[in-house]
Amino acid sequence: MAPAAVAAAAFPFRLFSDEAARRTAKGGRGKRGSARPVKSPPLPPALSSANVIGRSATTFTRLPLRDAAPESAEVTLERFPTAPGNPERAAPALPRGIVQRLGVEEDKDEEEVDPARRGATAVRRLHLRDTTGGGERAAIGQFDARAARRGLNNGRAISRQMVEHPGDDDEEEEEFVVTRLDIFEGSKGRKARAVPPEELDEDDGAVVFDPDYGLDSDDEEEEEFVTAANEWSPAGDAIASAKLDELEYDGEDDDDAEVVVYHPDDDEEEEEEEEVGVFEGSANDGDDDGEEAEEEMKEKGVPAVMRCFDTARIYSKAGDGGNGVVAFRREKYVPHGGPSGGDGGRGGNVYVEVDGDMNSLLPFRKSLHYRAGRGAHGQGSQMAGAKGEDVVVKVPPGTVVRGNAAFKTGTNKVPRIAEKGEKGPEMWLDLELKLVADVGIVGAPNAGKSTLLSAISAAKPTIANYPFTTLLPNLGVVSLDFDATMVVADLPGLLEGAHRGYGLGHEFLRHSERCSVLVHVVDGSGEQPEYEYEAVRLELELFSPALVDKPYIVVYNKMDLPEASDRWNSFREKLQAQGFEPYCTSALNRQGTQDVVYAAYKILQKERQRVKEVEEWNNTQNLNHVADAIKRERSSAMNDFEIVHDKGANTWTVVGAGIERFVQMTNWDYTESLKRFQHVLEACGVNKTLVKLGVKEGDTVVIGEMGMFWNEEPKRVAARTMISRDDDAVRWPKFS
Ligand SMILES: Nc1nc2c(ncn2[C@@H]2O[C@H](COP(=O)(O)OP(=O)(O)OP(=O)(O)O)[C@@H](O)[C@H]2O)c(=O)[nH]1
Ligand SMILES: [Mg+2]
C-alpha cells in the first residue's frame, strides 16, 4: 500500500504545529500553505461532525475542537490541561466530557484562553484508527503524547504512537501495519519519526510493518509519515480524524506545541464518509460480531469467518542474539589474566507446532505477530548471556507454512572479537490449512452429517436441527483397530448452486478434493431424498469433475423416522438402477453406522496408494524449506556480493548477505573490529573490486547499515574513515 493510498483512504486532516497555525493566522506562511486561519467564525454549539467527517456529532468533548468554520471544516485539537499546580506534568488521561471546547465565543482570541489551560502539554491517549488502503477493517491504536520539554529529553523520543491495521482479511498487500511514531527533540525543533521494524526491540510489543509508508528515511529534516488519528465518541462514532503529515514542532516555546487538525479538502468528504462507516463497523467489533459477519456476508456471500478459516498470514521474528563481551581478568595474584568475556545468549526461536485441538486458522485473525525473545548480552567472568525465550505458534494439523522472508543476514565465520548478536530472521509466513482427511462427509444441510461423525468418532461437532449448523469442517478420527484408523471430515452442507458460491459449502469443496472417499449423507426424512441426492451430486460435479470421480458411499439417514423408512425402498431401487448400493442409517441411534465405517475403510485402503500420488500437497507439507532458506542465507559467502554505483551521490553500495551480516554483527565499539573489518574487505575482494570500478577519494561506500568514506592512502589502501549514516544508530563509531 502506498502512503498515498492511506491518505486518500480516510484522513484528510493534518497535524500541525501551533506555531505554524498561528503564523498562518497572522497572515504569515505556515508550514502548509493550505492551513486556514485559526481565528475564524465561531463553532456551532455542538460542532456537527458533518463538518469534519460527515457524521452526526454529539461529542467533541474529549478532543475539544475549536475555531472551525463550518465551511472550512477546520478543527483544532486542543491540548489537555496540565495537572493543577504542576505545569510540567501532563494531566492524567481525562475522562470524556471534561475538556471543553475553546474559542466558542465569537471573536474570542486564542490568546485569551484561560491560562490554566495554556500550560497544556499534550494530548494523551488519543485512540487512533487507520485503515489499510480500502481495507474492510480499521485499526485501533493509541496515541500517547507527552509533554516535550526541551533539554530534558535530550533527543529521546518524547511521544509515541502505535497504529495497528488488523487489515484486509482476504487479499492483497500487507494485512497488518503497526507503526510506532516517536517525536524527537532535535536541534532544530521537534521532529516526528516513525520507526521501522529493525529499530524496535523486543520490548516494544509492536511491529512496524509497511515498507511503503516511506517512514524509514534517516533524514530527519524530510521526515514524512502518514498516520491517522481518530477520536471516538462514547457511542463509538469516530468524531475526529487526522492524518499526521510531516508533523513538525518548530515552536521555541513548548507551550506552543499544539496540534491542529484541519480539513484540507472538502472534495475528499465523500470518500471519508465511507471510511467512517468502516470505522463504525469496527467499533462494534467484539460486542457485535454477528452484525459484522452479516455485513461481510452481504458483500461476499460468505461470512468472513469462513473465508479466512484456512488461510492466514503471520509475522514472525526470531529473537536477536545477545552481544558478546570482551573482558580480561585482572586479579591481584594472577599476573596475566586471560580473556574472560562471555558469549551473548542465543536469540529465541519461533516454532510452529501442530495442535490437534485446532481446526482452523481463525485464531490468527487476532494475533499475528510472533516475536521470540532476545538473547541476553554476555558478561565478564565468562558468563554467557541467557537464551532468549522461544515462541511457539500453534497451528491445526494440515497447515502448510510458506515463508516469504527476505533475510537480512548472511554468514560470519570470522574469529570472534566481541560480536554483536545476530539479528533474528524475520518473515511473514503464509499459512494454509489443508484438511488432512481421508473421508469427507458431504450432503445437503441438515442431513445429519455431523451426527454421523459424532456417531463414528469421538468428535463432538455441534448438531442442531437447522441448516448450516456446521460452518467449519469438523475432523474426527475413526478407529477400527489399533492400526486401522482414518480421519473423517464433516463438511458444511451443500446447496444447489454451491459451486457458484451459493450457500456455504463451496468454500470447503476444495478440501473435499483431498479426501480419498466421500460419504454422501441423504436426509431420508426430506421431501424428495432422490432429488436432494442428485442435486448434491450435481454440485460436486459442477465444482470439480475430480470430486465426482472419487469413490463414494451413499448413506440414507434418519431411518428411525417413519417418513424416511417409508421411502427407503423406492430410494434404494432408484440407486440400484444406477448400479449403486446405498446404506441406510439412523445416525442418531447409531444404527447402521458401523457398516458405513467398514465400507469406507475398505475403499480407503484401496485408494490410499493412489491418493498419495494425487495429493501433491502432501509433499509441500515439508516445513523444512523455511529453515532451509534461512540456512542458505546464513551460509552465503562473504565474497558473494554486488556493487551498485550511484554516480550522482558518489556512493557505492555493496550488496551481499554475507558481508552485510558481518557488518551487522560487528561491534564497532571495539577498535579491533575496525581492523578486522578492513581485513575482511581486503580478503573478500571488496576493496579490489571497488578500485577496479573506479572508486575515488571521498566517495561513500555503503555496506548494510554502515557508511564509510573511501580514503586513498599510499601505504594502507584499506584505511577508512567511518561515518555514521544515521545519527541514531549506536553502532557506528566516528573515527577520524
Ligand atoms: N431422527 C433423526 N434425526 C437425526 C438423525 N441424524 C441427524 N438428525 C437430526 O438432524 C438435525 C441435523 O443434524 P446435523 O448432524 O446437525 O446435520 P448436518 O448435516 O451436520 O447439518 P449442517 O451442519 O447444518 O449441514 C439434528 O436435529 C439431528 O438431531 C437421525 O438419524 N435420526
Ligand atoms: Mg453439521
Coordinates of C-alpha atoms in Angstrom, one line a residue, residues 523-530 556-559 561-574:
D523 CA -31.8 -36.8 4.6
G524 CA -34.3 -39.7 4.3
S525 CA -37.0 -37.6 6.0
G526 CA -36.7 -34.8 3.4
E527 CA -39.4 -34.2 0.8
Q528 CA -37.5 -35.7 -2.0
P529 CA -34.5 -37.7 -1.0
E530 CA -33.6 -38.7 -4.5
Y556 CA -29.7 -42.7 3.6
N557 CA -30.1 -41.3 7.1
K558 CA -32.8 -40.8 9.7
M559 CA -34.2 -44.3 9.1
L561 CA -38.3 -41.6 11.3
P562 CA -41.3 -43.1 9.5
E563 CA -41.2 -40.7 6.6
A564 CA -37.7 -41.9 5.9
S565 CA -38.2 -45.6 6.3
D566 CA -41.3 -45.4 4.2
R567 CA -39.4 -44.1 1.2
W568 CA -36.3 -46.1 1.7
N569 CA -37.2 -48.8 -0.7
S570 CA -38.0 -46.5 -3.6
F571 CA -34.8 -44.6 -2.9
R572 CA -32.8 -47.8 -2.8
E573 CA -34.3 -49.1 -6.1
K574 CA -33.5 -45.8 -7.9

